[in-house]
Coordinates of C-alpha atoms in Angstrom, one line a residue:
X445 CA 25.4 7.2 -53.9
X446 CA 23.9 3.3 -53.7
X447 CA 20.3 2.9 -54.8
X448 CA 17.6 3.5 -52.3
X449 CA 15.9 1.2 -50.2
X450 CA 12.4 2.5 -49.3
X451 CA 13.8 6.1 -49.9
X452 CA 16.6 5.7 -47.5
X453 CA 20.0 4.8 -49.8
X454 CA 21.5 1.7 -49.6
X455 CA 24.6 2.8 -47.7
X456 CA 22.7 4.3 -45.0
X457 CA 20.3 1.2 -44.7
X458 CA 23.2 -1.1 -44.5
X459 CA 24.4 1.5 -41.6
X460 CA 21.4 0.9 -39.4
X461 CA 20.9 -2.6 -40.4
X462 CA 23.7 -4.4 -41.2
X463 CA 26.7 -2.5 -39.1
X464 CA 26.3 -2.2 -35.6
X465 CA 28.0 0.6 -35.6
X466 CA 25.3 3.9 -36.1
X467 CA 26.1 7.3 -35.9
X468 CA 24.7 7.4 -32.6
X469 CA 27.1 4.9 -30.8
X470 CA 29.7 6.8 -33.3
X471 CA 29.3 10.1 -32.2
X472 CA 28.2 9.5 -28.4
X473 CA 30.8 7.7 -26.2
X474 CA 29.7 4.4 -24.5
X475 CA 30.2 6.0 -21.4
X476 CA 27.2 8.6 -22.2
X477 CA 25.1 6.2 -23.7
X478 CA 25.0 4.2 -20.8
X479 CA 24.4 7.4 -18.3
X480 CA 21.3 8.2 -20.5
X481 CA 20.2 4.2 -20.3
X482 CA 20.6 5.1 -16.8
X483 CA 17.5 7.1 -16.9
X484 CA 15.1 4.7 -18.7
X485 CA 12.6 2.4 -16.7
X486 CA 12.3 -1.4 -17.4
X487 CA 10.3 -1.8 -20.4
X488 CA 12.3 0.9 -22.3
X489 CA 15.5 -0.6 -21.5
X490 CA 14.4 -4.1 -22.7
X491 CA 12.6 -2.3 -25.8
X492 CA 15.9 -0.7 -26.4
X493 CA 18.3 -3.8 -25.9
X494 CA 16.4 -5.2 -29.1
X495 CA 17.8 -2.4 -31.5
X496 CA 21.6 -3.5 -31.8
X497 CA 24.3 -5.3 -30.4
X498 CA 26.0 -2.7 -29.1
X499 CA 22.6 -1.3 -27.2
X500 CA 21.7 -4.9 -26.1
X501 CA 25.4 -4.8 -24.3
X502 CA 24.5 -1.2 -23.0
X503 CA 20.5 -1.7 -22.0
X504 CA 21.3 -5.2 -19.9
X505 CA 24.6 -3.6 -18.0
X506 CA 23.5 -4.1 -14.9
X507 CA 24.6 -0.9 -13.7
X508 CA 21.2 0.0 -15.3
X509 CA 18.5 -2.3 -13.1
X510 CA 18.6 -0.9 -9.8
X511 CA 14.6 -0.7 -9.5
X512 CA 12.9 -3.6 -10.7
X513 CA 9.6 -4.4 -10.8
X514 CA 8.5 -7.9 -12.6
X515 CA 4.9 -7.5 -11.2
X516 CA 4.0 -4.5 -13.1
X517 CA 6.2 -5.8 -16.1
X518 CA 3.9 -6.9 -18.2
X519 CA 1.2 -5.3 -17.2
X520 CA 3.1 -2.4 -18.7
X521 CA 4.0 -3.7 -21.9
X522 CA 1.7 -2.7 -24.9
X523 CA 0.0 -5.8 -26.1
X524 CA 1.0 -5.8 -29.6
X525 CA 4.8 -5.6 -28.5
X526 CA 3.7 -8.1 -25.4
X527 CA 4.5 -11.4 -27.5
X528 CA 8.0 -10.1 -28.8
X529 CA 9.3 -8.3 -25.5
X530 CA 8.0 -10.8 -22.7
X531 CA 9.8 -13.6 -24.0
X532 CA 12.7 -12.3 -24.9
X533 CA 13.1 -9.5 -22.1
X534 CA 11.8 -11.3 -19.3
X535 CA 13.5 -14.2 -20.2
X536 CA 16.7 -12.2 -20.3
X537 CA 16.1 -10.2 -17.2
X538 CA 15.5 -13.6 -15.4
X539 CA 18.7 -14.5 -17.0
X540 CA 21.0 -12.4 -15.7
X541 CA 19.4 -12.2 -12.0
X542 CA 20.4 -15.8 -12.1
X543 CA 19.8 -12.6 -11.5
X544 CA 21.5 -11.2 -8.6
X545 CA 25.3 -11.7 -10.4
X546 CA 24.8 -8.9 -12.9
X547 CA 23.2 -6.5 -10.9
X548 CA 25.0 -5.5 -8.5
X549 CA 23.9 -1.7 -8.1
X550 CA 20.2 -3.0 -7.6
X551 CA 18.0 -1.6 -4.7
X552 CA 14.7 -2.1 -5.6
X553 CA 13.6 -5.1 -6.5
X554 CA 9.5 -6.2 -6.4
X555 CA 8.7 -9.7 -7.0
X556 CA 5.5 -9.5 -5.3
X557 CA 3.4 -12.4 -6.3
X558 CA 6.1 -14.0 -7.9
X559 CA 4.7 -17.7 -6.0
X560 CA 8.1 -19.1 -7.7
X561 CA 10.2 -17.6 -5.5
X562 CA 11.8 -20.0 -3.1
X563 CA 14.5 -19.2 -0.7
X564 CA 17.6 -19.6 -3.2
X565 CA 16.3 -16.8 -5.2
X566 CA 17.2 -14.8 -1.3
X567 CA 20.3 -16.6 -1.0
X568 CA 21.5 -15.2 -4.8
X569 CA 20.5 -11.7 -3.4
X570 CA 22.8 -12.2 -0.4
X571 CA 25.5 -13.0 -1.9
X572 CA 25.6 -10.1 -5.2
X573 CA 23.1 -7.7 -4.1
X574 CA 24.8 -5.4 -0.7
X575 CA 23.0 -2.7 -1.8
X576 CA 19.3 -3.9 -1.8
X577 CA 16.9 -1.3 0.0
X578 CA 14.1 -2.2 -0.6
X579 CA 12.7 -5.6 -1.2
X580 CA 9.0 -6.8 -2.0
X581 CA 8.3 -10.6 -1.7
X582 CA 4.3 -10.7 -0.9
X583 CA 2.7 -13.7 -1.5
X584 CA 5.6 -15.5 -2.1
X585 CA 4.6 -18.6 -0.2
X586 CA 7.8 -20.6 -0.4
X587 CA 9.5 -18.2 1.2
X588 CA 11.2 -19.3 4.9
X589 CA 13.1 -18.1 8.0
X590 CA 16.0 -19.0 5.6
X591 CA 15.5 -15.9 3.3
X592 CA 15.5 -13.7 6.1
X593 CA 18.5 -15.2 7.3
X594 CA 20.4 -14.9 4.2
X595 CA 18.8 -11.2 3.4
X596 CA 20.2 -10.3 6.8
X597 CA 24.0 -11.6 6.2
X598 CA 24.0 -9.9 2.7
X599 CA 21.8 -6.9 2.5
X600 CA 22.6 -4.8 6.0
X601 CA 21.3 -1.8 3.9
X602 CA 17.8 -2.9 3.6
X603 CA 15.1 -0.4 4.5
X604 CA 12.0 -1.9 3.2
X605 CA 11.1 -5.7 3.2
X606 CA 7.6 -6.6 2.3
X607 CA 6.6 -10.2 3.4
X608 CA 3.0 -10.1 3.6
X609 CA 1.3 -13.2 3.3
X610 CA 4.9 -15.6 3.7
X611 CA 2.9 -17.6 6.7
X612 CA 6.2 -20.1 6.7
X613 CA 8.0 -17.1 8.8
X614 CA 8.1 -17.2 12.1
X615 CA 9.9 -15.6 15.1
X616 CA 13.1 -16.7 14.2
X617 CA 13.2 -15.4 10.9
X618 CA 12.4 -12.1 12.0
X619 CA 15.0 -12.3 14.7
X620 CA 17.8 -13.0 12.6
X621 CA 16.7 -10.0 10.0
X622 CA 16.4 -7.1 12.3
X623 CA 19.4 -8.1 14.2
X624 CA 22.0 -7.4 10.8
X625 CA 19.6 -5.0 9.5
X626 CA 19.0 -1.6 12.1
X627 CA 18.0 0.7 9.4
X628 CA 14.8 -1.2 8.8
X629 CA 11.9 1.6 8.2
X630 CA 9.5 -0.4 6.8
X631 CA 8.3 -3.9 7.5
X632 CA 5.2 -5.4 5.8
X633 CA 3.9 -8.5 7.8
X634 CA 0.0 -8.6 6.8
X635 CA -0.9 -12.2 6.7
X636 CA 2.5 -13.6 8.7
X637 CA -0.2 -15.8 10.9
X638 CA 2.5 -17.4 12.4
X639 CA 4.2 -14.5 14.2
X640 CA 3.6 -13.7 17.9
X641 CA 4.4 -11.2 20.3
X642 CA 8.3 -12.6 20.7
X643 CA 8.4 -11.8 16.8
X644 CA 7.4 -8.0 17.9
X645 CA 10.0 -7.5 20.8
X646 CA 12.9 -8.7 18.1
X647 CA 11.5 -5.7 15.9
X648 CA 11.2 -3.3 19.3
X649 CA 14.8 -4.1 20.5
X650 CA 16.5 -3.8 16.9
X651 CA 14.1 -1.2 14.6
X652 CA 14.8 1.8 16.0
X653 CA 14.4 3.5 12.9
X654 CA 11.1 1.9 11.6
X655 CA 8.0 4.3 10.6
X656 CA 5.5 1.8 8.8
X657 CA 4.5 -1.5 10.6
X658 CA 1.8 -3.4 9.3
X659 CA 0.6 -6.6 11.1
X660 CA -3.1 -7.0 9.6
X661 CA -4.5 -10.4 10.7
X662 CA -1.6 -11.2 12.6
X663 CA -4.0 -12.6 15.0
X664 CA -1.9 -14.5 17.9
X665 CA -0.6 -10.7 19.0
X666 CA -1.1 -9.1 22.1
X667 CA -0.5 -6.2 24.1
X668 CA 2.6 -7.4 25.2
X669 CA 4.4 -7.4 22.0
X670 CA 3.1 -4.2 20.8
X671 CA 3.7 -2.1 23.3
X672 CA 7.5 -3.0 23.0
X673 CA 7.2 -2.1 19.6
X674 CA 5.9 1.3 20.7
X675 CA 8.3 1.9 23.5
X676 CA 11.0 0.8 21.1
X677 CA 10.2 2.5 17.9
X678 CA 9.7 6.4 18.5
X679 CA 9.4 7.7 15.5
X680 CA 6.7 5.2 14.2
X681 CA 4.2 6.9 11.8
X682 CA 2.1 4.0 10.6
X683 CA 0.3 1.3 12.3
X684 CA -2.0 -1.5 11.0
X685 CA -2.8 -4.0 13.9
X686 CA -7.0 -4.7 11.7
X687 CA -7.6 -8.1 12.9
X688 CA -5.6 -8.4 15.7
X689 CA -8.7 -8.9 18.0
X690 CA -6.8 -9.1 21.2
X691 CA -5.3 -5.9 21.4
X692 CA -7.1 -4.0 23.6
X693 CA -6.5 0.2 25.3
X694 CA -3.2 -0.5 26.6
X695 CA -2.1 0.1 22.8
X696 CA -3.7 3.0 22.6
X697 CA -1.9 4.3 25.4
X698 CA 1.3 3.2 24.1
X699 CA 1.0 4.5 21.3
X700 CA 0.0 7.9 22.8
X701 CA 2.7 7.9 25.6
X702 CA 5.4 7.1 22.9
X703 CA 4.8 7.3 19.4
X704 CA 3.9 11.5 19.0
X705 CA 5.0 11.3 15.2
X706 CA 2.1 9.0 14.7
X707 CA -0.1 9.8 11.5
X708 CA -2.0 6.5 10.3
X709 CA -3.5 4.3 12.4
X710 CA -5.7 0.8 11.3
X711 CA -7.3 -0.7 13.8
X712 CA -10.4 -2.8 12.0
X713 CA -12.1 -5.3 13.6
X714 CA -10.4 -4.7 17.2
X715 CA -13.6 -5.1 19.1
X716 CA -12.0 -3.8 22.6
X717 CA -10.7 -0.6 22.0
X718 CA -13.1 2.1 23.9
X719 CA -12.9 6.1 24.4
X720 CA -10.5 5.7 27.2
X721 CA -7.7 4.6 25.1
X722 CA -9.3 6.9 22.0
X723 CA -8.9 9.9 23.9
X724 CA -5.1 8.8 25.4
X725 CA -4.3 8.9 21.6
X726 CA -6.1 11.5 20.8
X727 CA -4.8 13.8 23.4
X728 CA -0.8 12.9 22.6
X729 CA -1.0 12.1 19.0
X730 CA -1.7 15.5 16.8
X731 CA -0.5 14.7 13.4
X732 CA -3.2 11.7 13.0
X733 CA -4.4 11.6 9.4
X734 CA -5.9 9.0 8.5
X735 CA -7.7 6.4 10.9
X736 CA -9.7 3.2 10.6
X737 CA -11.7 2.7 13.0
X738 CA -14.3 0.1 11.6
X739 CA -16.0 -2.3 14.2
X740 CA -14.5 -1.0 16.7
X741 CA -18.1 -1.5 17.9
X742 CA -17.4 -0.1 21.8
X743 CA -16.4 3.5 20.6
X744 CA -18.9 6.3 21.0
X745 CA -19.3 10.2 20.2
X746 CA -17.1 10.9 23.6
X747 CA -13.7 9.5 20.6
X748 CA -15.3 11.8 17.9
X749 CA -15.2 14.8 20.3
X750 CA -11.6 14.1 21.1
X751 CA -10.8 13.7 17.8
X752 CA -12.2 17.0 16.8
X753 CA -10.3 18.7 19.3
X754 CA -6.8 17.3 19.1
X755 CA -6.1 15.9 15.2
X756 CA -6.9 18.9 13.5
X757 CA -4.8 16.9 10.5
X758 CA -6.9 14.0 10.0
X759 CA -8.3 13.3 6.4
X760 CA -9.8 9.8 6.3
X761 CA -12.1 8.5 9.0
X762 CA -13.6 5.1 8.5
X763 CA -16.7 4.5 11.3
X764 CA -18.1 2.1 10.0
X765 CA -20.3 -0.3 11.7
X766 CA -19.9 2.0 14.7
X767 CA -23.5 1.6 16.1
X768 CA -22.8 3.7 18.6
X769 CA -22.1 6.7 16.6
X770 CA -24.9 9.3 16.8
X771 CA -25.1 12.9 15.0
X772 CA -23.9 15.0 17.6
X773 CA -20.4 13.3 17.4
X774 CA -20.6 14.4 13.4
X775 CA -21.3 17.3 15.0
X776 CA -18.3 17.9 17.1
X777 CA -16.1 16.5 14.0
X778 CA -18.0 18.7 11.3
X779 CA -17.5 22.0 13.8
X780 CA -13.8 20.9 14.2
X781 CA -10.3 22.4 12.9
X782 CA -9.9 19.8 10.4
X783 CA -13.3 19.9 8.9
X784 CA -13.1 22.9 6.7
X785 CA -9.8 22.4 5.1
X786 CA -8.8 18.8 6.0
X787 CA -11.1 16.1 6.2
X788 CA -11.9 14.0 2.8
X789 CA -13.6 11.0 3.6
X790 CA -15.6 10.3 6.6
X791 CA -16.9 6.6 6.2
X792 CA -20.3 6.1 8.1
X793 CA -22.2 2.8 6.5
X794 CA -23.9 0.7 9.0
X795 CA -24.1 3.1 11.7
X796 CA -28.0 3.3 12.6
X797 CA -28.3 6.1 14.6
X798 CA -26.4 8.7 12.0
X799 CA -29.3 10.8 10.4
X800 CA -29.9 13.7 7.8
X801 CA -28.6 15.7 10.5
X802 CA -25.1 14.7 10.0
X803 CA -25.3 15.4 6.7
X804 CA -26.2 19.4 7.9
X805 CA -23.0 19.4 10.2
X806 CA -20.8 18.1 7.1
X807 CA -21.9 20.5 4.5
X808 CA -18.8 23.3 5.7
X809 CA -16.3 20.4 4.9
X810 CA -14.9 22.0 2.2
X811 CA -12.9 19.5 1.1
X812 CA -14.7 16.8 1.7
X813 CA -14.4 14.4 -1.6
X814 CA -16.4 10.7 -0.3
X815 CA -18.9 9.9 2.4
X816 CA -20.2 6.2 2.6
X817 CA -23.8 6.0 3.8
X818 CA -24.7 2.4 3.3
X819 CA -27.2 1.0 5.6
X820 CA -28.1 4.4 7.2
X821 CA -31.6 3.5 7.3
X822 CA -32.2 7.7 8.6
X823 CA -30.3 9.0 5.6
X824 CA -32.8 10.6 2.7
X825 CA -32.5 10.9 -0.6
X826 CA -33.6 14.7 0.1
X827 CA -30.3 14.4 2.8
X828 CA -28.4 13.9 0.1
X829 CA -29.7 16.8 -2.5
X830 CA -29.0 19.2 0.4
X831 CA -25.8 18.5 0.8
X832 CA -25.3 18.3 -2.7
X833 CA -26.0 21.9 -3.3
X834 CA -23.2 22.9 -0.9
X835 CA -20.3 20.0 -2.2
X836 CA -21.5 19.9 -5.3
X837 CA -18.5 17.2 -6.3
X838 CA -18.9 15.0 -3.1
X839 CA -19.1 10.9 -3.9
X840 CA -21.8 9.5 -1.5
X841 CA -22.3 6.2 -1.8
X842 CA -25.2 4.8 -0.5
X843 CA -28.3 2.5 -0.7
X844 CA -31.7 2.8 -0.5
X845 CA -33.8 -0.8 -0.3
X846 CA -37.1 -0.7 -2.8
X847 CA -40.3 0.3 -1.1
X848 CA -42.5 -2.9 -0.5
X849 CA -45.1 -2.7 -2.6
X850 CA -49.0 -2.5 -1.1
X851 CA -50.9 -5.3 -0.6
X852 CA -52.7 -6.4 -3.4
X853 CA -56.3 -6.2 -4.1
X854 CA -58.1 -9.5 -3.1
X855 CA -55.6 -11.7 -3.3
X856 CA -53.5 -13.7 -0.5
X857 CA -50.7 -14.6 -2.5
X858 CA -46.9 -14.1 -0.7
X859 CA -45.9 -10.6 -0.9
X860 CA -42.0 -9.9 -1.4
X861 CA -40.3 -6.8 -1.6
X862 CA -39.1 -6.0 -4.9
X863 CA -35.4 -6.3 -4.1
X864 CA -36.7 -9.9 -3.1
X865 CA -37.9 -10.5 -6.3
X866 CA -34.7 -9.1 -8.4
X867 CA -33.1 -11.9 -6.2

């Protein structure tokens, strides 16, 4: 036996150290080895590529990297292992995605804020990547109509394409991808300021398939090119149209008359939605969970009511800076089937006319984990305490302004309020 090495003997050392060859790779064949690789996420894989020759060959096989994520990369790593492994690794991952060529097998790939990206990195993907599902390119601002072009010649399997905030693509980009793509479920579009409603009749005619849409701030769309998307996409679960301030009913009714499977709706900022189209939806749409509603500043207690009675799912309810809002719609909503067991957050800052009385018709919400009270200049402290004592692990956020202080004694200095002051 050699001599030992920091208690380990000097033919073992030179095992691990100096021969590539360990037990490990030994007794397992390379065929296992690279089935239990198969297993590991991103940062393990590039942690274990550093431990031999052998394991580097094994770790980088792209038969491993069918789900990457470079946005969360690093923010994974551990910081004393940051310096070492995000050179090297993401160096080498980049490297071999020159990168698409040696990962074939890849369907998940998030690049999402990668502002690099330009649309070569899309043609790459064409070309070596026919099994990409699901693709996340937000805030890639370089990208074109040309990626989508490409990703629709190459990747017919694609499922999910995220493209928020690319505001170079326009119709035609959009035209070419759903064409070559009909298994599209999921299309991310927030920020795509150039897309109007031709854009949307593309995805109506071609996306039978698609559950999630999301069009926040996509403000040159209309009526007319959602309700193609509604009559064209049946089975359509979420919607986000916050922004878009010239929808108005009609979508609502759409939505209603075709889209039954619906179960999140976003509708911020939409000034012209009323409780005619609210209670369309309401009335045809049963598996709503989770709705925002906030500014839709025309909607009163009559949508509440509706709600109460036909969504007996919905969890999340976001009313804010619903003026209208009084508390006998709370009260309709808190005596409704999905206030004991359902309904988690009700949202109700900057809506004047809600009271402590609200509070009362909450207090049997059972599960009921966040209200938002800001700017409900009728809400109490002692509101609060009473409700408290019921949901004792409710979050209510609110805000109570400082009592201006009395006027003082003989002087006639300028009196502020004391939050004036702080400022």
């Amino acid at each position: 036996m050699g001599k030992e090495v920091n208690g380990v003997s000097r033919s073992r050392f030179e095992m691990f150290s100096n021969n590539d060859e360990a037990v490990i790779n030994k007794k397992l064949p390379k065929e296992l080895l690279l089935r239990i690789f198969s297993f590991l996420d991103v940062v393990t894989l590039c942690r274990c590529a550093q431990v031999s020759r052998s394991w580097n060959v094994l770790a980088l096989d792209g038969s491993n990297w069918q789900r990457i994520d470079l946005f969360d990369f690093q923010r994974d790593i551990e910081p004393s292992l940051s310096c070492v492994e995000s050179q090297s690794c993401v160096e080498e991952v980049r490297r071999q995605m020159t990168f698409a060529q040696n990962c074939r097998n890849i369907e998940l790939l998030s690049l999402n804020g990668c502002t690099k990206i330009t649309d070569s990195t899309c043609n790459s993907l064409s070309k070596f990547c026919p099994k990409l599902k699901h693709l996340d390119l937000a805030s890639c601002t370089s990208i074109t109509n040309l990626s989508l072009k490409a990703l629709s010649e190459g990747c017919p399997m694609l499922e999910q394409l995220n493209i928020s905030w690319c505001d170079q693509v326009t119709k035609d980009g959009i035209q070419a991808l759903v064409r070559c793509c009909p298994g599209l479920k999921g299309l991310f579009l927030k920020g795509c300021t150039q897309l109007e409603d031709e854009a949307l009749k593309h995805i109506g005619a071609h996306c039978p398939e698609l559950i999630t849409l999301n069009l926040q701030t996509c403000s040159q769309i209309t009526d007319e090119g959602l309700i193609t998307i509604c009559r064209g996409c049946h089975r359509l679960q979420s919607l986000c149209v916050s922004g878009c301030a010239n929808i108005t009913d009609a979508i609502l009714n759409a939505l209603g008359q075709n889209c039954p499977r619906l179960r999140i709706l976003e509708v911020a900022r939409c000034s012209q939605l009323t409780d005619v189209g609210f209670t369309t939806l309401a009335r045809n749409c049963h598996e709503l969970e989770k709705m925002d509603l906030e500014e839709c500043v025309q909607i009163t207690d009559s949508t509440l009511i509706q709600l109460s009675i036909h969504c007996p799912r919905l969890q999340v309810l976001s009313l804010s800076h619903c003026e209208l809002i009084t508390d006998d719609g709370i009260r309709h909503l808190g005596s409704g089937p999905c206030a004991h067991d359902r309904l988690e957050v009700i949202e109700l800052d900057n809506c004047p006319l809600i009271t402590d009385a609200s509070l009362e018709h909450l207090k049997t919400c059972h599960s009921l984990d966040r209200i938002e009270l800001y700017d409900c200049q009728q809400i109490t402290r002692a509101g609060i305490k009473r409700l408290r004592t019921h949901l004792p692990n409710i979050k209510v956020h609110a805000y109570f302004a400082p009592v201006t202080p009395p006027p003082s004694v003989g002087g006639s200095r300028q009196r502020f309020c004391r939050c004036c002051i702080l400022l």
